[in-house]
Coordinates of C-alpha atoms in Angstrom, one line a residue:
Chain A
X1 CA -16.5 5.6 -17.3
X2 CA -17.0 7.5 -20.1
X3 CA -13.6 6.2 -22.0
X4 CA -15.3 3.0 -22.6
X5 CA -18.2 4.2 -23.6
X6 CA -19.6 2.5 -27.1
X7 CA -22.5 3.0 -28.9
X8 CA -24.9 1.0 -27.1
X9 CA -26.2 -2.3 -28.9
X10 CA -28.8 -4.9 -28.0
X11 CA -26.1 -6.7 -26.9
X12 CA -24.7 -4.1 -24.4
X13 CA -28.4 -4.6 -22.5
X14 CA -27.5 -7.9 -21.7
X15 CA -26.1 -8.4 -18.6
X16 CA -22.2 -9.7 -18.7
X17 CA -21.3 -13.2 -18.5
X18 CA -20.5 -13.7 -14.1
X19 CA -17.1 -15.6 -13.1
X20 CA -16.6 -16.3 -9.6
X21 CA -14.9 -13.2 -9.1
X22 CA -17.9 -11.0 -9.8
X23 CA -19.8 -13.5 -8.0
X24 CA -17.9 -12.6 -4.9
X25 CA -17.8 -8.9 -5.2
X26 CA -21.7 -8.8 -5.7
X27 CA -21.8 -10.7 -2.5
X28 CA -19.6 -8.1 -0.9
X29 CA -21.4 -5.2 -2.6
X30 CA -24.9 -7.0 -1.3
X31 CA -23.9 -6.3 2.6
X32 CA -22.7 -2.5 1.6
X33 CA -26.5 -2.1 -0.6
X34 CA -28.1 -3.1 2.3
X35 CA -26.8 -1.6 5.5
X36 CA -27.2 1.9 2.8
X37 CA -30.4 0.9 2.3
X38 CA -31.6 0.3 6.1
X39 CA -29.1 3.6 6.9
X40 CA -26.9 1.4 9.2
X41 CA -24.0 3.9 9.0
X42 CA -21.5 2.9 11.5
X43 CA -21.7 -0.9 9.6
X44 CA -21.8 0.7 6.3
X45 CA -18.3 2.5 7.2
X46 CA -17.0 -1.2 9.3
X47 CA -18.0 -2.9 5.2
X48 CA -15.9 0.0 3.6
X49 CA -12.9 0.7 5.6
X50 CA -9.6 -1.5 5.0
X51 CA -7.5 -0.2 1.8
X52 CA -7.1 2.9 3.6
X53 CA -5.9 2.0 7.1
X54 CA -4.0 -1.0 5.2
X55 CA -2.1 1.2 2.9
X56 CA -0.7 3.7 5.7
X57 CA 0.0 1.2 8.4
X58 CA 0.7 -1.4 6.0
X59 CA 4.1 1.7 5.8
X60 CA 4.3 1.9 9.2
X61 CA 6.6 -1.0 8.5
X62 CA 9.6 -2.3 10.0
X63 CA 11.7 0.1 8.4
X64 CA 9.2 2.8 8.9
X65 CA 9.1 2.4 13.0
X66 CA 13.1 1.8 13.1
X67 CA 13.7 5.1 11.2
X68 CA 11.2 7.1 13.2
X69 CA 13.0 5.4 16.3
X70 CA 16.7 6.6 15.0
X71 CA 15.2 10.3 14.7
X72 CA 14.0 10.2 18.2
X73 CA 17.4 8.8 19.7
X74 CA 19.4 10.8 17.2
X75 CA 17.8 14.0 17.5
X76 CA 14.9 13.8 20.1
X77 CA 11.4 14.9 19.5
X78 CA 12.3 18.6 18.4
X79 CA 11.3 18.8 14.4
X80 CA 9.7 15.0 14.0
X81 CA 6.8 15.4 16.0
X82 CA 5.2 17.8 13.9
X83 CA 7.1 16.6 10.4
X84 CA 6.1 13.1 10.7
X85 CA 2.1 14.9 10.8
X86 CA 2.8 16.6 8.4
X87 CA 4.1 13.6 6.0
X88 CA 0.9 11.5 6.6
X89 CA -0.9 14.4 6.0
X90 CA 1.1 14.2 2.3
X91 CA 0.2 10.6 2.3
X92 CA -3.3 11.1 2.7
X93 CA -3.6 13.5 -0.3
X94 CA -1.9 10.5 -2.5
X95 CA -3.5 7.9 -1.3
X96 CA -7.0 9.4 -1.5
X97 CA -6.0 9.7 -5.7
X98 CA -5.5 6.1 -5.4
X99 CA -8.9 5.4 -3.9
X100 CA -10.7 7.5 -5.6
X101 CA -8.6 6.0 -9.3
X102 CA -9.9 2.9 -8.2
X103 CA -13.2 3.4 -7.5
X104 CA -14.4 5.5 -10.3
X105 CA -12.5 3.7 -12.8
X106 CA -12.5 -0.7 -11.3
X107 CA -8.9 -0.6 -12.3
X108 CA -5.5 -1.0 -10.6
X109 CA -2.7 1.4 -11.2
X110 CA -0.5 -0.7 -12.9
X111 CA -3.5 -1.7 -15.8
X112 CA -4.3 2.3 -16.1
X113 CA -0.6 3.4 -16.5
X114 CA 0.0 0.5 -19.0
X115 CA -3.2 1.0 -21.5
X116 CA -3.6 4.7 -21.1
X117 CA 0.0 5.7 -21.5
X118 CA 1.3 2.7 -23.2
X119 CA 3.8 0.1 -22.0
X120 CA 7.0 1.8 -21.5
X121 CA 5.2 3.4 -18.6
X122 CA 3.9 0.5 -17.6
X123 CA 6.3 -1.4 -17.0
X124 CA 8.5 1.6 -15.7
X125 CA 6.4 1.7 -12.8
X126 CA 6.5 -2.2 -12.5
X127 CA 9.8 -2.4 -12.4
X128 CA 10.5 0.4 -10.2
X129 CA 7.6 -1.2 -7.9
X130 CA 9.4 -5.0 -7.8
X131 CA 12.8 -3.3 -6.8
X132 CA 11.8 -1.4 -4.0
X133 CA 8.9 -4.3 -2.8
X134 CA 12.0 -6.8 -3.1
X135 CA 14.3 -4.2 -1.3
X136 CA 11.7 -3.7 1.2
X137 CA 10.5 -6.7 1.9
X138 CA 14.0 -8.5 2.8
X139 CA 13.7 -5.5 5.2
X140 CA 10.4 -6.5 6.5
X141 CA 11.7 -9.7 7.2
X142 CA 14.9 -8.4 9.0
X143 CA 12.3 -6.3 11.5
X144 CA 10.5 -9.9 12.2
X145 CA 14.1 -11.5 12.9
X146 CA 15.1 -8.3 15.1
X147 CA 12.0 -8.3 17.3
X148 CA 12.0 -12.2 17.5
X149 CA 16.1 -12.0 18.8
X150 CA 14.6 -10.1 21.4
X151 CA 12.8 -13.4 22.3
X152 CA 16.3 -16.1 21.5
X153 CA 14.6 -16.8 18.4
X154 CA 16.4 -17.3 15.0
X155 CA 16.1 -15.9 11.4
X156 CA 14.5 -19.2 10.3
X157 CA 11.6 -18.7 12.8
X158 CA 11.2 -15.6 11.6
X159 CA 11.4 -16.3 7.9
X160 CA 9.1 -19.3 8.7
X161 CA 6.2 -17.1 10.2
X162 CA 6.2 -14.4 7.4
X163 CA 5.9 -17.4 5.0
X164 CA 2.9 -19.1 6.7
X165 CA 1.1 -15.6 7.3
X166 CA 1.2 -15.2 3.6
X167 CA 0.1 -18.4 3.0
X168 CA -2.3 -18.2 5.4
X169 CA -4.4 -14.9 4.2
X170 CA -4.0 -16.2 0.8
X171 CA -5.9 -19.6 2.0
X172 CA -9.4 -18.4 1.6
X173 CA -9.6 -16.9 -1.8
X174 CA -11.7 -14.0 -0.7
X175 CA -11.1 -10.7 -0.6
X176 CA -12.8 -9.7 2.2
X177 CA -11.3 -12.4 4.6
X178 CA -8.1 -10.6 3.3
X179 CA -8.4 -7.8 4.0
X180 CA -10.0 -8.4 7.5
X181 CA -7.6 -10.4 9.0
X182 CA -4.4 -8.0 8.1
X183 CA -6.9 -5.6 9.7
X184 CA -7.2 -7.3 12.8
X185 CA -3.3 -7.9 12.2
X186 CA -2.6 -4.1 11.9
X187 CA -4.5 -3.1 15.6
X188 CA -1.5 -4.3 17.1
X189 CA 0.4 -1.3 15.5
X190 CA -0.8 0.6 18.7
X191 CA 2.0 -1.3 20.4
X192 CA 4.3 1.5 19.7
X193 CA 1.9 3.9 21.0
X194 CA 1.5 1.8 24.2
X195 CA 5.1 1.7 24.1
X196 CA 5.5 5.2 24.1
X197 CA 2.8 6.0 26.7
X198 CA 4.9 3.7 29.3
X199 CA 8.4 5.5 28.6
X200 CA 6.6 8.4 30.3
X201 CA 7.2 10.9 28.4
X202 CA 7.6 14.8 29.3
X203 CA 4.1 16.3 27.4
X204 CA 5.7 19.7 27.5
X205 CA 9.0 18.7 25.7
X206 CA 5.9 17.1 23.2
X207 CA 4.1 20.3 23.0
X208 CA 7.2 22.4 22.7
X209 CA 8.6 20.6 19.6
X210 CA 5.5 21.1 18.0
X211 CA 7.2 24.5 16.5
X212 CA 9.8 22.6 14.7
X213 CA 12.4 23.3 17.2
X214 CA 14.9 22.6 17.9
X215 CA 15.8 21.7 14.5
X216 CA 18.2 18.6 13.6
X217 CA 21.6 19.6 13.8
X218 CA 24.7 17.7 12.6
X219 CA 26.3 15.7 10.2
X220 CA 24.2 16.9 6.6
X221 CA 24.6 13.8 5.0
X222 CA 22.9 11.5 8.0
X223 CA 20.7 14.4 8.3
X224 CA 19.2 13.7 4.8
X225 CA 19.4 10.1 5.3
X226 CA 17.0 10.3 8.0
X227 CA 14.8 13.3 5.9
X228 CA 14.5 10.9 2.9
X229 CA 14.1 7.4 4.8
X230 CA 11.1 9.3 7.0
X231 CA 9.5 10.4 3.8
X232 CA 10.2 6.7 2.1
X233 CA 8.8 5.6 5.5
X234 CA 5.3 7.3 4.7
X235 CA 5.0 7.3 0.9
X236 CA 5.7 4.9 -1.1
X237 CA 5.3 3.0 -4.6
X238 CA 3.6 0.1 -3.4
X239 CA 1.2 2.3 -0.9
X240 CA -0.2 3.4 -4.8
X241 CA -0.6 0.5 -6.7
X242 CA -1.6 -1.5 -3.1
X243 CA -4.5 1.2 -2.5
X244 CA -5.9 1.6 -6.1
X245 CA -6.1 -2.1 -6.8
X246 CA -7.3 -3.1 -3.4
X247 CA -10.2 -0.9 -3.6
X248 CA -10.8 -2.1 -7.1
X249 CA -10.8 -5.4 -6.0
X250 CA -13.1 -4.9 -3.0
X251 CA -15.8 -3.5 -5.4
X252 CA -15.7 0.2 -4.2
X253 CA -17.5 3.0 -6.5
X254 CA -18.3 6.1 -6.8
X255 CA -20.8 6.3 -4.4
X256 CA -18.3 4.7 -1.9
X257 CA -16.0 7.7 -2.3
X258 CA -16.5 9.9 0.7
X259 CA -16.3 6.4 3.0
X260 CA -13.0 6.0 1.0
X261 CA -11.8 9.5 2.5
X262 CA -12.6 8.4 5.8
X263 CA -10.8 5.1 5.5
X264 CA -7.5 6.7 4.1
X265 CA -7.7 9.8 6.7
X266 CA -8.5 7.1 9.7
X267 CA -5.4 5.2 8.3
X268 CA -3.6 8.6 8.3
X269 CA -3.9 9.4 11.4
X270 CA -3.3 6.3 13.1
X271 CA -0.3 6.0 11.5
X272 CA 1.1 9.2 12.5
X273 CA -0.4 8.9 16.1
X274 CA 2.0 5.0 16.2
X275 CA 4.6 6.4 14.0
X276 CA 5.0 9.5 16.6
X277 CA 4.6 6.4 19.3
X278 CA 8.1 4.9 18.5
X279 CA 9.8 8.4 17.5
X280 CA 9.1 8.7 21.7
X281 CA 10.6 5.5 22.1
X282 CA 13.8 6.5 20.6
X283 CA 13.7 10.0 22.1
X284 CA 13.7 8.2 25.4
X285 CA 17.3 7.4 24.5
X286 CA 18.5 10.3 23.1
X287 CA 20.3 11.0 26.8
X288 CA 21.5 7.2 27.0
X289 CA 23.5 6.5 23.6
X290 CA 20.7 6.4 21.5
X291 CA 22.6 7.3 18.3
X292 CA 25.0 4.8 18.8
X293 CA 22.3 2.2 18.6
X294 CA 21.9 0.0 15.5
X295 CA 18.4 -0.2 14.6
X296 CA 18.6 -3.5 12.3
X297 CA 20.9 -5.1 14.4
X298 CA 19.4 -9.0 16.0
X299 CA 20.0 -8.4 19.9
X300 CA 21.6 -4.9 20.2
X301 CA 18.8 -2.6 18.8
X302 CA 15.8 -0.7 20.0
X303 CA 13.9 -3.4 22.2
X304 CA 17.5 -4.0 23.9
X305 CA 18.0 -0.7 24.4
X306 CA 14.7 0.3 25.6
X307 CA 15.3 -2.4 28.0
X308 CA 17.6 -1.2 30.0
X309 CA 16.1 2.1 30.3
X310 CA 12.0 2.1 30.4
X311 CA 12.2 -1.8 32.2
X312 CA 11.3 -5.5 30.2
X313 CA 7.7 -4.6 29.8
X314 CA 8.6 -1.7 27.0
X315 CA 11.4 -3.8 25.3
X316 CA 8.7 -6.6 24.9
X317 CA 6.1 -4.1 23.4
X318 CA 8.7 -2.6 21.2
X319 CA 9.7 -6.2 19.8
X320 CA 6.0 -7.5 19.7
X321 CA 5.8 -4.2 17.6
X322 CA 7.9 -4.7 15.0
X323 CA 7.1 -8.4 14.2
X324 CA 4.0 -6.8 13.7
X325 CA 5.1 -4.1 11.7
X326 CA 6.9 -6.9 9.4
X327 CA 4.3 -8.7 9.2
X328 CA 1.8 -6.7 8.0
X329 CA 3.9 -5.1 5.6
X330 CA 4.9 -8.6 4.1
X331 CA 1.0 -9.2 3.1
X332 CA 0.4 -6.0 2.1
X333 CA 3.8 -5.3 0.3
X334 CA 3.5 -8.9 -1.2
X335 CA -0.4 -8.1 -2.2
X336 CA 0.7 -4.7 -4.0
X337 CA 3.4 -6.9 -6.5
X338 CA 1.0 -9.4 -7.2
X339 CA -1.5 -6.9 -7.9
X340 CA 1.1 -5.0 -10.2
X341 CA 1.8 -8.3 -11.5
X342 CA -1.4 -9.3 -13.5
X343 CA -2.7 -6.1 -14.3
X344 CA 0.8 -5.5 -16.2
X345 CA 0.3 -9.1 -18.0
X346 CA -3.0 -8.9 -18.3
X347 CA -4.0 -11.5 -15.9
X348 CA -7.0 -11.9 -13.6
X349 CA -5.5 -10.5 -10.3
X350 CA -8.1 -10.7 -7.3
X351 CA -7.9 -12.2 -4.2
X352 CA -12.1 -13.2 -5.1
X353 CA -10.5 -15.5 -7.7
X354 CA -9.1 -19.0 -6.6
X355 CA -5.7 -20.1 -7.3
X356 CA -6.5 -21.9 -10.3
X357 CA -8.1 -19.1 -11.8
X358 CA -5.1 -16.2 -10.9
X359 CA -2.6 -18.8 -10.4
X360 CA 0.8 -15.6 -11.5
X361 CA -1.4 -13.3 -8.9
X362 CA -1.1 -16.1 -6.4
X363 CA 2.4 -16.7 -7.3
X364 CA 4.1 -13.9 -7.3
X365 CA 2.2 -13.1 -4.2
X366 CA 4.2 -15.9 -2.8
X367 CA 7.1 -15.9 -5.0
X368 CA 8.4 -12.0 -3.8
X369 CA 7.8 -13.6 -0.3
X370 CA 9.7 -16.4 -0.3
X371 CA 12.5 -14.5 -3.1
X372 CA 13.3 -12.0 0.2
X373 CA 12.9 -14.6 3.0
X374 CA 15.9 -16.3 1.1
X375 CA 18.0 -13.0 1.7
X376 CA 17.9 -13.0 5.2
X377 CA 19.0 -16.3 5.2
X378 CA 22.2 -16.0 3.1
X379 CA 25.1 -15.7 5.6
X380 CA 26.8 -12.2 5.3
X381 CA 24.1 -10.2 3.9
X382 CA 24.3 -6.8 3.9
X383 CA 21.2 -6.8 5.6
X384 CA 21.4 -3.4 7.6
X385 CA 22.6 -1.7 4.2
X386 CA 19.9 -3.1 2.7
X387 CA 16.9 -2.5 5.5
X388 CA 18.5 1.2 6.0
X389 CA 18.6 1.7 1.9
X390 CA 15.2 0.2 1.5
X391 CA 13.2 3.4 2.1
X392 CA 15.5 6.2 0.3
X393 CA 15.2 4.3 -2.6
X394 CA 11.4 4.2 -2.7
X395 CA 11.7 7.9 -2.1
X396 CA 13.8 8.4 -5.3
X397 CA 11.5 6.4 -7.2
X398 CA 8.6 7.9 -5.8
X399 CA 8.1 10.7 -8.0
X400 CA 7.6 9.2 -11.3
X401 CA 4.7 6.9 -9.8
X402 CA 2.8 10.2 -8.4
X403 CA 2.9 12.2 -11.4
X404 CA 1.6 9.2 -13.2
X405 CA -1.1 8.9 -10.3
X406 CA -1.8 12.4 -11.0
X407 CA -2.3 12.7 -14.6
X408 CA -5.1 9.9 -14.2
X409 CA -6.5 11.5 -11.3
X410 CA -6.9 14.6 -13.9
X411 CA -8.0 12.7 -16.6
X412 CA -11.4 13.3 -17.3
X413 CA -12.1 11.1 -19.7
X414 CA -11.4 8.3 -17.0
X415 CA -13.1 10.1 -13.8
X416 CA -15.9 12.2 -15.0
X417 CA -16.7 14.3 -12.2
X418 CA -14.4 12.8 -10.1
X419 CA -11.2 14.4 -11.7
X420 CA -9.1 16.5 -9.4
X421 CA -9.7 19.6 -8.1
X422 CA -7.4 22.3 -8.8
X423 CA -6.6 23.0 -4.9
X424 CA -5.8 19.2 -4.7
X425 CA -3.4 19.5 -7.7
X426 CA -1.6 22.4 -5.9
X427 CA -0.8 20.1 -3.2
X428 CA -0.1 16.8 -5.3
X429 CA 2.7 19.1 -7.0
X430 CA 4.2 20.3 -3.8
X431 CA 4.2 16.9 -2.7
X432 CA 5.8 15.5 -5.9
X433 CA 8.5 18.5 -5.8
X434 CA 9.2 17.8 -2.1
X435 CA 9.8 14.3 -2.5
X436 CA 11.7 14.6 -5.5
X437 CA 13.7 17.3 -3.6
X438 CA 14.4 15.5 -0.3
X439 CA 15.6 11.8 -2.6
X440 CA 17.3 13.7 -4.8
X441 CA 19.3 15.8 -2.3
X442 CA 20.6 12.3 -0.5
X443 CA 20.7 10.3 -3.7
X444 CA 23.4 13.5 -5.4
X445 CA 25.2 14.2 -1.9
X446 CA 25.5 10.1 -0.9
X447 CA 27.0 9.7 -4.2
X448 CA 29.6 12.9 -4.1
X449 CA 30.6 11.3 -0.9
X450 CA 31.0 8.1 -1.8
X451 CA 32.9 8.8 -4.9
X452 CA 35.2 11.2 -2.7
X453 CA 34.3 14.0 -4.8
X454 CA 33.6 15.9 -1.2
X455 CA 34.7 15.5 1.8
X456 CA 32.9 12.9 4.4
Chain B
X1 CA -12.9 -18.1 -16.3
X2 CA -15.5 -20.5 -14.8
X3 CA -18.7 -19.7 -14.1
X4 CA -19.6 -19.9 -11.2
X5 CA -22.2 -22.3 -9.6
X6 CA -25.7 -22.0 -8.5
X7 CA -27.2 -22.6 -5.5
X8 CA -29.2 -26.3 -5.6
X9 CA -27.3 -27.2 -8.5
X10 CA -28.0 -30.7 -9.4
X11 CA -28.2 -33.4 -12.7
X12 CA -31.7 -32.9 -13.7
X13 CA -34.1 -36.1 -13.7
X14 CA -37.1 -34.3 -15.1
X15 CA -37.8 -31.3 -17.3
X16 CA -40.0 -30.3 -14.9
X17 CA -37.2 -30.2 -11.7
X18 CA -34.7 -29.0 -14.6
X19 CA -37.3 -25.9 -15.0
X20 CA -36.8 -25.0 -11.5
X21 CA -33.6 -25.2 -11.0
X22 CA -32.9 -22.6 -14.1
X23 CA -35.2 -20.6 -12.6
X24 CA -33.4 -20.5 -9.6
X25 CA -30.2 -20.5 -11.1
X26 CA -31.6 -17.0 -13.1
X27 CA -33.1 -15.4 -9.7
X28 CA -29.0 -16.1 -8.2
X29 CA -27.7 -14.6 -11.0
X30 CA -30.2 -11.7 -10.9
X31 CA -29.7 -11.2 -7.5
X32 CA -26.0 -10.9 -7.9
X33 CA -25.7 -8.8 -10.4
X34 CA -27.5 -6.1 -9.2
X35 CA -25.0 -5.7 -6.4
X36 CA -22.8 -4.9 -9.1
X37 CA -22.5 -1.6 -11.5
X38 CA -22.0 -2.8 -15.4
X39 CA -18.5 -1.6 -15.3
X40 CA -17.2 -3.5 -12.1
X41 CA -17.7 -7.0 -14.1
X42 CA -14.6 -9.0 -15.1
X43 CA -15.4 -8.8 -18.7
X44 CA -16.0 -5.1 -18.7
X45 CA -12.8 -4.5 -16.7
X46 CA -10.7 -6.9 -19.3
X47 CA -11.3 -4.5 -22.1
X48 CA -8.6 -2.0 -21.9
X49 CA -9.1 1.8 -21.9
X50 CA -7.9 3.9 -24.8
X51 CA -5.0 5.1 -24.9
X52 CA -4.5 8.8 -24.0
X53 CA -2.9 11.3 -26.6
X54 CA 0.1 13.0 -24.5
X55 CA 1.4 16.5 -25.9
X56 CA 5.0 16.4 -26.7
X57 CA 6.1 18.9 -23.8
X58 CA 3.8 15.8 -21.5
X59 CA 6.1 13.2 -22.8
X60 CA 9.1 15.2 -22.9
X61 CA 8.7 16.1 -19.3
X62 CA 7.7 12.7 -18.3
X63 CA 10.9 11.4 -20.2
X64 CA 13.3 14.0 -18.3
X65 CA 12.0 12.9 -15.0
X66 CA 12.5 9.0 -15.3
X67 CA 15.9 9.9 -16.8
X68 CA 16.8 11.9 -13.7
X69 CA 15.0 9.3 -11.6
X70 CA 17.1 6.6 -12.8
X71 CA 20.6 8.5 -12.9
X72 CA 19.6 9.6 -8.9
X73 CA 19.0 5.5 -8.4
X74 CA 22.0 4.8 -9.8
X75 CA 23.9 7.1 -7.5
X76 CA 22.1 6.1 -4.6
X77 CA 23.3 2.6 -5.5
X78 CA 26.6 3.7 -6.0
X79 CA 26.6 4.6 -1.9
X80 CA 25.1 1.5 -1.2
X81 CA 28.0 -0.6 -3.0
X82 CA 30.8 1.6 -1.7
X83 CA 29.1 1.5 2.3
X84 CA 29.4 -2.3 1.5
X85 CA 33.2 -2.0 0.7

């Protein structure tokens, strides 16, 4: 990194002083050197995979499957099945920044921002990040109680298991361990593909929507909801400071790059594949009141509802799914503002240090947990405002974070060779100018409405 | 942050055991880092970066867009109070 480049002094030749963290990394990095070494590919690419697939179906969240769900029963499978594509295809091109950020550079986002653009920025981008990962999360933990109703079981349950998963992956002080067991967590996001295979879809209403057609009629307003929540539903703030400091953390480098790309475009595509699993759920009740249904409401929502049309066996999968969804989005949600949290205060912030050595990583990991569990639990809360709001606003805010992620993508002084290309700025830009489009749009015309200054 | 431990690590009785065991606490050391590139290491990554020099149409632009990014939050706020009313 040729930023932090000094003059080099006897003292430079010396190896650096190893804490525990660095100890666990090399031991990490010692399994990656040595499958390269004996050319095991398909176990060098099992060692390297995880930030990647985390990040995207770590957003194929709660929210995430509910919303794709609403476009299917509100508008069927016309427009979404090649838009929601087309978004993880957006995702990718961010995400891969993020990896490749981390791995040139051994940094998180949050650090960068804050000591290469200075602290206003910083914290800017922290603060936008605990907003929506607070907003979010109570979200997350209103998908857990939703697909748990399905089973006569309470908020507490609910907020009970999101708690002792957190606790739980947090228990070993590794990285790896981590990151393998909210792996083995996230395979059960193909229950909304399962799901979907079961309603028995027609494959040439599938292949006919693929030309954007018929496209979503309607009220405009609900219209744009659904526009910005699907693209909040696939990029988000926490996806970049989550996949930056996660492949930090796991010890990735250059050389590591091109397995990187294949993490975050295997990631990509299984989320679209699952998120395109539950948009066929909903369409499969587009002709049986599906727009009438409320998404985040405990015992009248999608599971119910897919219930009474595909049989018990879909409405199971469709519940199982989006405990799932909830809870893999808590860790990974929870990991991304703990992250966030001790690069901004300077703070060791790895999951390869113990407790006692990161105790605010460890704690805010824990504390944003617990601070939205408590949400759900207050009687009266707004909680379907809140889950249905939870995704705009990371789309709003979203912009400000990629152009950040952007400039240090581009800075050469940080990544060498490994700056951007110009053909992946082109696309960063669109992406940037589409998002900020699409949340803009529904922030201006929710507001005008709202504030009666047009008509409803 | 601590150190961590080497393998074997116990009180030495004799400077000739005590030998060994820095010897084999050097080879774990060795061995671990060169699984490591000189910039992954804690105290490398603790030392900030420099700060970058942003142009004044950079920081302009960069201030315009939080500005509007905020005002848009507010607004989408705004909708979320009023659909609570």
């Amino acid at each position: 990194m040729s930023a932090t480049e000094a003059p080099v002094s006897p003292a430079r030749l010396l190896p650096p002083p190893l804490t525990e963290e660095d100890a666990a990394r090399s031991e990490d990095r010692s399994r990656v050197h040595l499958a390269r070494g004996h050319r095991r590919r398909w176990y060098l690419l099992w060692l390297l995979v995880g930030p990647g697939i985390l990040a995207m179906i770590g957003e194929n969240d709660g929210p995430s499957m509910i919303a794709y769900a609403a476009d299917g029963a509100e508008y069927g499978l016309g427009f979404f099945v090649p838009f929601i594509p087309i978004l993880f295809a957006m995702a990718y091109v961010c995400q891969e920044m993020c990896m490749r950020v981390g791995a040139v550079t051994h940094r998180g986002y949050g650090e960068l921002v804050l000591q290469r653009y200075g602290k206003v920025w910083g914290w800017f981008g922290a603060g936008d990040l605990t907003i929506t990962n607070l907003v979010t999360l109570v979200a997350e933990f209103i998908s857990i109680r939703i697909g748990l109703a399905y089973f006569h079981l309470g908020p507490g349950v609910a907020v009970a298991l999101g708690l002792a998963l957190v606790v739980f992956t947090l228990s070993g002080g590794r990285y790896w361990r981590w990151e393998r067991i909210v792996l083995g967590l996230a395979l059960f996001n193909g229950l909304f593909l399962l799901a979907a295979i079961l309603v028995k879809p027609h494959v040439g209403t599938i292949v006919h929507s693929l030309g954007f057609s018929p496209f979503p009629g309607g009220n405009f307003n609900t219209l744009l909801l659904l526009l910005a929540s699907t693209i909040g539903a696939t990029v988000t703030p926490w996806m970049i400071f989550f996949q930056q400091s996660a492949s930090a953390d796991k010890g990735m480098t250059p050389r590591d790059i091109g397995h990187g790309r294949y993490d975050t475009a295997a990631g990509a595509v299984l989320g679209a594949i699952f998120g395109l699993g539950a948009l066929i759920c909903g369409a499969a009740l587009l002709t049986h009141g599906g727009a009438t249904i409320q998404g985040f409401t405990p015992g009248a929502g999608f599971p119910q509802a897919l219930e009474r049309v595909a049989g018990g066996f879909v409405g199971t999968l469709f519940a199982l799914g989006l405990v799932e969804a909830g809870a893999v989005a808590i860790l990974t949600i929870s990991a991304s503002t703990a992250y966030a949290a001790g690069e901004c205060v300077g703070a060791s912030h790895s999951f390869n240090s113990s407790p006692r050595n990161a105790t605010l990583f460890y704690a805010a990991n824990i504390g944003v947990a617990v601070l939205a569990a408590t949400v759900i639990l207050i009687p009266g809360a707004p909680l379907l405002s809140i889950a249905l709001n939870a995704n705009v606003l990371a789309t709003v805010l979203l912009p400000v974070s990629l152009v950040l992620l952007v400039m240090l993508a581009n800075d050469r002084d940080l990544m060498g060779r490994w700056a951007n290309r110009r053909s992946t700025n082109v696309i960063a830009i669109a992406v940037i100018a589409f998002v900020g489009v699409c949340g803009a749009t529904y922030g201006i015309d929710s507001f005008l409405r709202a504030a009666h200054l047009i008509g409803t | 942050m601590r150190p961590t431990t080497p393998p074997n690590h116990v009180t030495p009785a004799s400077p000739a055991i005590r030998e060994e065991d820095l010897q084999a606490e050097e080879r774990f050391e060795d061995e671990l880092i060169m699984h490591l590139e000189r910039d992954q290491f804690v105290a490398e990554t603790s030392r900030p970066v420099p700060r970058a020099q942003l142009s004044r149409g950079a920081t302009a632009g960069l201030w315009a867009l939080r500005v509007f990014v905020i005002i848009v939050s507010l607004m989408v706020i705004y909708a979320f109070i009023a659909q609570l009313g």
